[in-house]
Amino acid sequence: MTLPFSLLDLAPIAEGASLADALENSRQLAVQAEKSGYRRIWLAEHHGMRGVASSATAVVLGHIAAATTSIRIGSGGVMLPNHSPLVIAEQFGTLATLFPNRVDLGLGRAPGTDMETAHALRRNLNSDVDSYPEDIRELQHYLAAPQEGQRVVAIPGANTHIPLWLLGSSLYSAQLAAKFGLPYSFASHFAPDQLFDAINIYRSTFQASAQCEKSYVMAGMMAVVADTDEEAKYLFTSVQQQFMNMRRGVNRPFARPVDDLSQICTDADQAMLSHILRYALVGSPQTVADKLNQFIETTEVDELIVSMPIHDIKARLKSVEMLAQTGLMNR
């Protein structure tokens, strides 16, 4: 069984590197993804994080789109309650005008940051979250053909018909994606608990729409592919440290890998990491292919989106290429 592979990029700001390095690495990652046959590359909106450079998601998407020619670009996702739907329509309408037939707009409702920063972004936190479904409808309205007498028009944006995706890690997001008839991407790379329930609810309650006649499920995974299992496990300690830091409320750049994680990892940390990252693909190409094949067979997902949480850009690019060579990618 083969299926399309895509990449999720957080433009990681590596320990010892700069913001400019992070954005240049995202450009290189997009070039490698296109060369290796990935279907799309998405960037995620986060704010105030010392290890993530993709807060101005639409701007970074323009940066990587200009460096590539055919791979789809998009958000994975834009946190819609942080923004006016009109502003997002204008931003992504501009991208769709500059890079026709290449833009996706993935939407989420989490703040993508701490609560204090979220208040600074939204001004009115609770009401904006509650209006998420209405905001989606409003955004669809701005991206569609303008109606006669319509007073507020997204320019650019109107008539672009940019495909929307709903992203999530809960049953709520699955139900909403099914109700709206939109493709659905589940964040199993960091929130695996409700993966199968969410897929089942989405597929069983899906209502066809103008955008999608049938359900379409994408699942997120992390992958660190290297020549040997030992090397991959070493590289994977960077993202393990990141999750430990998040658990402890520590805001740091993306850590260098360490030789012995047990020296800085408590039993509680280890239990948390084993649980949250249980779908991570870590190892040699054969090890990763075996685990990935099992995941595809049990979930029957339509597409896979993978993040490559690797500190060194050369190792990250190599991992992208090696994953594409497992024989499971539908090019």
Coordinates of C-alpha atoms in Angstrom, one line a residue:
M1 CA 0.0 0.0 0.0
T2 CA 1.3 3.4 -0.9
L3 CA 0.0 6.9 -0.3
P4 CA 1.0 10.5 -0.6
F5 CA 3.6 11.9 1.8
S6 CA 3.7 15.5 2.9
L7 CA 5.9 17.5 5.3
L8 CA 5.0 19.7 8.3
D9 CA 7.6 22.3 9.1
L10 CA 7.8 24.4 12.2
A11 CA 10.9 26.3 11.0
P12 CA 12.8 25.1 14.1
I13 CA 15.3 27.6 15.6
A14 CA 18.1 25.2 16.5
E15 CA 20.2 25.7 19.6
G16 CA 23.3 27.7 18.5
A17 CA 21.7 29.0 15.3
S18 CA 19.8 32.1 14.3
L19 CA 16.3 33.0 13.1
A20 CA 17.8 33.6 9.7
D21 CA 19.3 30.1 9.8
A22 CA 15.9 28.6 10.6
L23 CA 14.2 30.3 7.7
E24 CA 16.9 29.3 5.3
N25 CA 16.6 25.8 6.5
S26 CA 12.9 25.9 5.8
R27 CA 13.7 26.9 2.2
Q28 CA 16.1 24.0 1.9
L29 CA 13.6 21.6 3.3
A30 CA 11.0 22.7 0.8
V31 CA 13.4 22.3 -2.1
Q32 CA 14.4 18.8 -0.9
A33 CA 10.7 17.8 -0.3
E34 CA 9.8 18.8 -3.9
K35 CA 12.8 16.9 -5.2
S36 CA 11.9 13.8 -3.3
G37 CA 8.3 13.8 -4.4
Y38 CA 6.4 15.0 -1.4
R39 CA 2.9 16.3 -2.2
R40 CA 2.8 19.4 0.0
I41 CA 4.8 21.2 2.7
W42 CA 2.9 23.0 5.4
L43 CA 4.0 25.4 8.1
A44 CA 2.5 25.7 11.6
E45 CA 1.5 28.9 13.4
H46 CA 3.1 29.3 16.8
H47 CA 3.8 32.4 18.8
G48 CA 6.4 33.4 21.4
M49 CA 8.3 30.1 21.2
R50 CA 12.1 30.4 21.1
G51 CA 12.3 27.2 19.0
V52 CA 9.8 28.1 16.3
A53 CA 10.2 30.7 13.5
S54 CA 6.9 30.2 11.6
S55 CA 4.7 32.7 13.6
A56 CA 4.1 34.8 10.4
T57 CA 3.0 31.7 8.5
A58 CA 1.8 33.3 5.3
V59 CA 5.0 35.3 5.0
V60 CA 7.2 32.2 5.4
L61 CA 5.0 30.3 2.9
G62 CA 5.8 33.0 0.3
H63 CA 9.5 32.5 1.1
I64 CA 9.4 28.7 0.4
A65 CA 7.0 28.9 -2.5
A66 CA 9.4 31.2 -4.3
A67 CA 12.1 28.6 -3.9
T68 CA 10.0 25.8 -5.4
T69 CA 7.9 25.3 -8.5
S70 CA 5.3 22.5 -8.0
I71 CA 5.0 21.3 -4.5
R72 CA 1.8 22.5 -2.7
I73 CA 2.3 24.9 0.1
G74 CA 0.0 25.6 3.0
S75 CA -0.7 26.1 6.7
G76 CA -0.7 23.3 9.1
G77 CA -2.3 25.3 10.4
V78 CA -3.4 28.9 10.8
M79 CA -5.1 29.3 14.2
L80 CA -8.2 31.0 12.9
P81 CA -9.4 32.4 16.3
N82 CA -6.2 34.4 16.4
H83 CA -7.2 36.4 13.3
S84 CA -10.0 38.1 11.4
P85 CA -11.2 35.8 8.6
L86 CA -10.9 38.6 6.1
V87 CA -7.2 39.1 6.9
I88 CA -6.6 35.4 6.4
A89 CA -8.5 35.5 3.1
E90 CA -6.4 38.4 1.9
Q91 CA -3.1 36.8 3.0
F92 CA -3.8 33.4 1.4
G93 CA -5.6 35.0 -1.5
T94 CA -2.3 36.8 -2.2
L95 CA -0.4 33.6 -2.0
A96 CA -2.9 31.9 -4.3
T97 CA -2.5 34.7 -6.8
L98 CA 1.3 34.6 -6.8
F99 CA 1.4 30.8 -6.8
P100 CA -1.7 29.5 -8.6
N101 CA -3.1 26.0 -7.8
R102 CA -0.5 25.4 -5.1
V103 CA -2.0 26.8 -1.9
D104 CA -3.8 24.9 0.9
L105 CA -5.3 26.5 4.0
G106 CA -5.3 24.3 7.1
L107 CA -7.2 25.7 10.0
G108 CA -7.0 25.1 13.8
R109 CA -8.6 26.6 16.8
A110 CA -5.9 26.2 19.5
P111 CA -4.0 29.4 20.4
G112 CA -0.6 28.0 19.3
T113 CA 0.9 29.8 22.3
D114 CA 0.6 30.6 26.0
M115 CA -2.6 32.3 27.3
E116 CA -0.9 35.7 27.8
T117 CA 0.4 35.8 24.2
A118 CA -3.0 34.5 23.0
H119 CA -4.7 37.5 24.7
A120 CA -2.2 39.8 23.0
L121 CA -3.1 38.3 19.6
R122 CA -6.8 38.0 19.9
R123 CA -7.8 40.7 22.4
N124 CA -11.0 38.8 23.1
L125 CA -10.1 35.2 23.8
N126 CA -13.3 33.4 24.8
S127 CA -15.7 34.8 22.3
D128 CA -13.4 34.2 19.3
V129 CA -12.8 30.6 20.2
D130 CA -16.6 30.0 20.5
S131 CA -17.2 31.6 17.0
Y132 CA -14.8 29.2 15.3
P133 CA -17.4 27.5 13.1
E134 CA -18.9 30.9 12.1
D135 CA -15.3 32.1 11.3
I136 CA -14.8 29.1 9.0
R137 CA -18.1 30.0 7.1
E138 CA -17.0 33.6 6.9
L139 CA -13.6 32.6 5.5
Q140 CA -15.3 30.4 2.9
H141 CA -17.5 33.3 1.9
Y142 CA -14.5 35.5 1.3
L143 CA -12.7 32.9 -0.8
A144 CA -15.8 32.2 -3.0
A145 CA -17.1 34.2 -5.9
P146 CA -18.5 37.5 -4.6
Q147 CA -22.3 37.7 -4.5
E148 CA -24.2 40.6 -6.0
G149 CA -24.3 43.5 -3.6
Q150 CA -21.6 42.0 -1.3
R151 CA -20.1 45.0 0.5
V152 CA -17.0 43.3 2.0
V153 CA -14.8 41.6 -0.5
A154 CA -11.4 40.0 0.0
I155 CA -9.0 41.5 -2.6
P156 CA -7.0 39.4 -3.2
G157 CA -8.9 36.3 -2.0
A158 CA -12.3 36.4 -3.7
N159 CA -12.7 33.7 -6.4
T160 CA -9.6 31.9 -5.4
H161 CA -11.5 28.9 -3.9
I162 CA -8.5 27.9 -1.8
P163 CA -9.1 24.4 -0.4
L164 CA -9.6 24.4 3.3
W165 CA -8.6 21.7 5.7
L166 CA -9.6 21.3 9.3
L167 CA -6.8 20.2 11.7
G168 CA -7.3 18.9 15.2
S169 CA -6.5 16.4 18.0
S170 CA -10.0 15.9 19.3
L171 CA -13.4 14.5 18.5
Y172 CA -14.8 18.0 18.2
S173 CA -12.5 18.8 15.2
A174 CA -13.4 15.5 13.6
Q175 CA -17.2 16.2 13.9
L176 CA -16.7 19.7 12.6
A177 CA -14.7 18.6 9.6
A178 CA -17.3 16.0 8.7
K179 CA -20.2 18.5 9.1
F180 CA -18.4 21.0 6.8
G181 CA -17.4 18.4 4.3
L182 CA -13.7 19.2 4.5
P183 CA -10.6 17.1 4.5
Y184 CA -9.3 16.4 8.0
S185 CA -5.8 16.2 9.4
F186 CA -5.4 14.6 12.8
A187 CA -2.4 15.6 15.0
S188 CA -1.4 12.1 16.0
H189 CA 2.3 13.2 16.0
F190 CA 1.7 14.8 19.4
A191 CA -1.8 13.8 20.5
P192 CA -2.3 10.2 19.6
D193 CA -5.0 9.2 22.1
Q194 CA -8.1 9.8 20.0
L195 CA -6.7 9.0 16.6
F196 CA -8.9 6.0 15.8
D197 CA -12.1 7.4 17.4
A198 CA -11.6 10.7 15.5
I199 CA -11.1 8.9 12.2
N200 CA -14.2 6.8 12.7
I201 CA -16.4 9.7 13.7
Y202 CA -15.2 11.8 10.7
R203 CA -15.7 9.0 8.2
S204 CA -19.1 7.8 9.5
T205 CA -20.6 11.3 9.8
F206 CA -19.0 13.0 6.7
Q207 CA -21.4 15.1 4.6
A208 CA -20.3 15.8 1.0
S209 CA -19.6 19.4 0.1
A210 CA -18.7 21.5 -3.0
Q211 CA -15.0 21.0 -2.0
C212 CA -15.1 17.2 -1.2
E213 CA -17.4 14.5 -2.4
K214 CA -16.0 12.0 0.1
S215 CA -14.0 12.0 3.3
Y216 CA -10.2 12.4 3.2
V217 CA -8.0 11.8 6.2
M218 CA -4.4 12.9 6.8
A219 CA -2.5 11.8 9.9
G220 CA 0.5 13.4 11.4
M221 CA 3.7 11.6 12.4
M222 CA 7.2 12.5 13.4
A223 CA 10.0 10.8 11.6
V224 CA 13.8 10.6 12.1
V225 CA 15.4 8.3 9.6
A226 CA 19.1 7.7 9.6
D227 CA 21.6 5.0 8.4
T228 CA 21.2 3.1 11.7
D229 CA 18.7 2.8 14.4
E230 CA 21.3 4.0 16.9
E231 CA 21.9 7.2 15.0
A232 CA 18.2 7.9 14.5
K233 CA 17.6 7.4 18.3
Y234 CA 20.4 9.9 19.0
L235 CA 19.0 12.5 16.6
F236 CA 15.5 11.9 18.1
T237 CA 16.7 13.1 21.6
S238 CA 16.3 16.7 20.3
V239 CA 12.5 16.5 20.1
Q240 CA 12.3 14.4 23.3
Q241 CA 14.0 17.3 25.1
Q242 CA 11.6 19.7 23.5
F243 CA 8.6 17.8 24.9
M244 CA 10.3 17.6 28.3
N245 CA 10.9 21.4 28.2
M246 CA 7.2 22.0 27.3
R247 CA 6.1 19.8 30.2
R248 CA 8.3 21.9 32.5
G249 CA 7.2 25.2 31.1
V250 CA 10.7 25.9 29.8
N251 CA 10.9 28.0 26.6
R252 CA 14.1 27.2 24.7
P253 CA 15.5 26.9 21.2
F254 CA 15.4 23.4 19.6
A255 CA 18.0 21.4 21.5
R256 CA 21.1 19.6 20.3
P257 CA 20.9 15.9 20.6
V258 CA 22.5 14.2 23.6
D259 CA 24.2 10.8 23.9
D260 CA 22.3 9.7 27.0
L261 CA 18.8 11.1 27.5
S262 CA 18.5 9.2 30.8
Q263 CA 20.9 11.7 32.5
I264 CA 18.3 14.4 32.1
C265 CA 15.1 12.4 31.9
T266 CA 13.0 11.4 34.9
D267 CA 10.8 8.3 35.0
A268 CA 7.8 10.6 34.6
D269 CA 9.4 12.3 31.6
Q270 CA 10.0 8.8 30.1
A271 CA 6.5 7.7 30.6
M272 CA 5.2 10.9 29.0
L273 CA 7.5 10.6 26.0
S274 CA 6.6 7.0 25.4
H275 CA 2.9 7.8 25.4
I276 CA 2.8 11.0 23.4
L277 CA 5.4 10.0 20.8
R278 CA 4.3 6.4 20.3
Y279 CA 3.7 6.8 16.6
A280 CA 7.1 8.4 15.9
L281 CA 9.1 6.7 13.1
V282 CA 12.7 6.5 14.4
G283 CA 15.3 4.3 12.9
S284 CA 16.9 3.0 9.8
P285 CA 14.9 3.0 6.6
Q286 CA 13.9 -0.7 7.1
T287 CA 12.8 -0.1 10.7
V288 CA 10.8 2.9 9.8
A289 CA 9.2 1.2 6.7
D290 CA 8.0 -1.7 8.9
K291 CA 6.4 0.6 11.5
L292 CA 5.0 2.9 8.9
N293 CA 3.4 0.1 6.9
Q294 CA 1.7 -1.2 10.0
F295 CA 0.4 2.3 10.8
I296 CA -1.0 2.7 7.2
E297 CA -2.7 -0.7 7.3
T298 CA -4.4 -0.1 10.7
T299 CA -5.6 3.5 10.1
E300 CA -6.3 3.3 6.4
V301 CA -5.4 7.0 6.1
D302 CA -5.4 8.7 2.7
E303 CA -2.3 10.8 3.3
L304 CA 0.6 11.1 5.7
I305 CA 2.1 14.4 6.9
V306 CA 5.4 14.1 8.6
S307 CA 7.5 16.5 10.7
M308 CA 11.3 15.9 10.8
P309 CA 12.4 17.2 14.3
I310 CA 16.2 17.0 13.7
H311 CA 18.6 19.6 14.9
D312 CA 21.2 19.4 12.1
I313 CA 19.8 20.5 8.7
K314 CA 22.0 18.1 6.8
A315 CA 20.6 15.2 8.8
R316 CA 17.1 16.6 8.4
L317 CA 17.4 16.8 4.6
K318 CA 18.8 13.2 4.5
S319 CA 15.9 12.0 6.6
V320 CA 13.4 13.6 4.2
E321 CA 15.1 11.8 1.3
M322 CA 15.4 8.4 3.1
L323 CA 11.7 8.4 4.1
A324 CA 10.7 9.0 0.5
Q325 CA 12.8 6.0 -0.5
T326 CA 11.0 3.5 1.7
G327 CA 8.8 2.4 -1.1
L328 CA 5.6 3.5 0.6
M329 CA 5.2 7.0 -1.0
N330 CA 2.8 7.4 -3.8
R331 CA 4.5 9.9 -6.1

